Amino acid sequence: MTEHQDVSLDWMSGDQDELRPPTDLRPEVPHPARMYDYYLGGKDNFPADREAAEKVLSLSPLVRISALANRSFLQRAVRRLAAEYGIRQFLDIGTGIPTAGNTHEIAQQVIPDAKVAYLDNDPIVLVHSRALLAGAGVGNASVVQADLRDPKAILDNPEVRKVIDLGEPVALLLFAVLHFIDDADDPWGIVRTLVDALPSGSFLAISHGTGDFSTPEAAAKGPAIYKSATAQLSMRPKAEVLRFFDGLELLEPGLVTAPTWHPDQPPADTDATTGIWAGVARKP
Ligand SMILES: C[S@@+](CC[C@H](N)C(=O)[O-])C[C@H]1O[C@@H](n2cnc3c(N)ncnc32)[C@H](O)[C@@H]1O
């Protein structure tokens, strides 16, 4: 990827998108989506992203393990929601840059015409998401630039509503995104607004960074590095993450570290202390 790049989003569906101005990817500012791509071993990142990501990794090599564990949890949760609960619609907010095993790929292995609306506020995610739409089958996916801090706009977005029928159960996926929403923006209220709009039998799946397994000094250093990035990091303790599931029925095994949620693999030494809380709940 070049250092400075203006990318038109005119590939997106809908005539109105052809009129959008080119997107400034701000390569000089670290973006959480590109830092996460770097942790996962991806190539869609700039020097500023790599530099910030390396600073975080120098604090703890567990960050890369956590990123991989988070991605693996996403895939196990989506597979289980489709296979065990017959969920065929997924609202995936804070999508990230496409990588192997994206939501629609996993869901469509189980339900070939499963529908996914992908939303992210970072334009680079949209620039890289053409392949998501192409691979998902016509009408089965949309990729929308939207901010989780405005949940009503997400629910009303016509590109989302083309793909997601709010009259039928939906899995709301908030993987590794709520820790980019500051307390002042009331992330619990945002989740409630979204969940309230979904019918009974819908699901909420969350993964969330935590400092519960670090010393307070180490836990404060990660957010300090993200201060120069486009979104701030708010690690939260288990009790605060549990509050996102208020009024819902948490599935077994409850809110646990990401690698210990229905693992496919034998446990590793780091599993019980990987700094990502993970849980899936059903709306009664
Ligand atoms: C760590 S990545 C997670 C990607 C993917 N959900 C996963 O778990 O593999 C976080 C994503 O959340 C996005 N994000 C951060 N703040 C957001 C906001 N306010 N609204 C929408 N997306 C946001 C970032 O741009 C980034 O792509």
CSV table of N, CA, C and O in Angstrom, one decimal, residues 1-2 85 116 183 185 204 241 255 276:
chain,number,residue,atom,x,y,z
A,1,MET,N,0.8,-1.2,0.0
A,1,MET,CA,0.0,0.0,0.0
A,1,MET,C,0.9,1.3,0.0
A,1,MET,O,1.9,1.3,0.7
A,2,THR,N,0.5,2.3,-0.8
A,2,THR,CA,1.3,3.5,-0.9
A,2,THR,C,1.1,4.3,0.4
A,2,THR,O,0.2,4.2,1.1
A,85,TYR,N,-28.3,-22.8,16.3
A,85,TYR,CA,-29.5,-22.0,16.6
A,85,TYR,C,-30.1,-21.5,15.3
A,85,TYR,O,-31.1,-20.8,15.3
A,116,VAL,N,-25.3,-11.0,5.8
A,116,VAL,CA,-24.4,-10.3,6.7
A,116,VAL,C,-24.4,-8.8,6.3
A,116,VAL,O,-24.1,-8.5,5.2
A,183,ASP,N,-16.7,5.4,28.0
A,183,ASP,CA,-17.8,5.5,28.9
A,183,ASP,C,-18.7,6.7,28.6
A,183,ASP,O,-19.9,6.6,28.8
A,185,ASP,N,-19.6,7.9,26.0
A,185,ASP,CA,-20.6,7.7,24.9
A,185,ASP,C,-21.6,6.6,25.3
A,185,ASP,O,-22.3,6.2,24.4
A,204,LEU,N,-26.8,-11.8,21.0
A,204,LEU,CA,-25.7,-10.8,21.1
A,204,LEU,C,-24.4,-11.5,21.4
A,204,LEU,O,-24.3,-12.3,22.4
A,241,VAL,N,-18.2,-5.7,31.6
A,241,VAL,CA,-18.5,-6.3,30.3
A,241,VAL,C,-19.8,-7.1,30.5
A,241,VAL,O,-20.7,-7.1,29.6
A,255,LEU,N,-19.5,-15.7,30.5
A,255,LEU,CA,-18.5,-14.8,30.0
A,255,LEU,C,-17.2,-15.3,30.4
A,255,LEU,O,-16.9,-15.3,31.6
A,276,ILE,N,-9.1,-11.0,26.8
A,276,ILE,CA,-10.3,-10.8,26.0
A,276,ILE,C,-11.5,-11.5,26.7
A,276,ILE,O,-11.4,-12.8,26.7
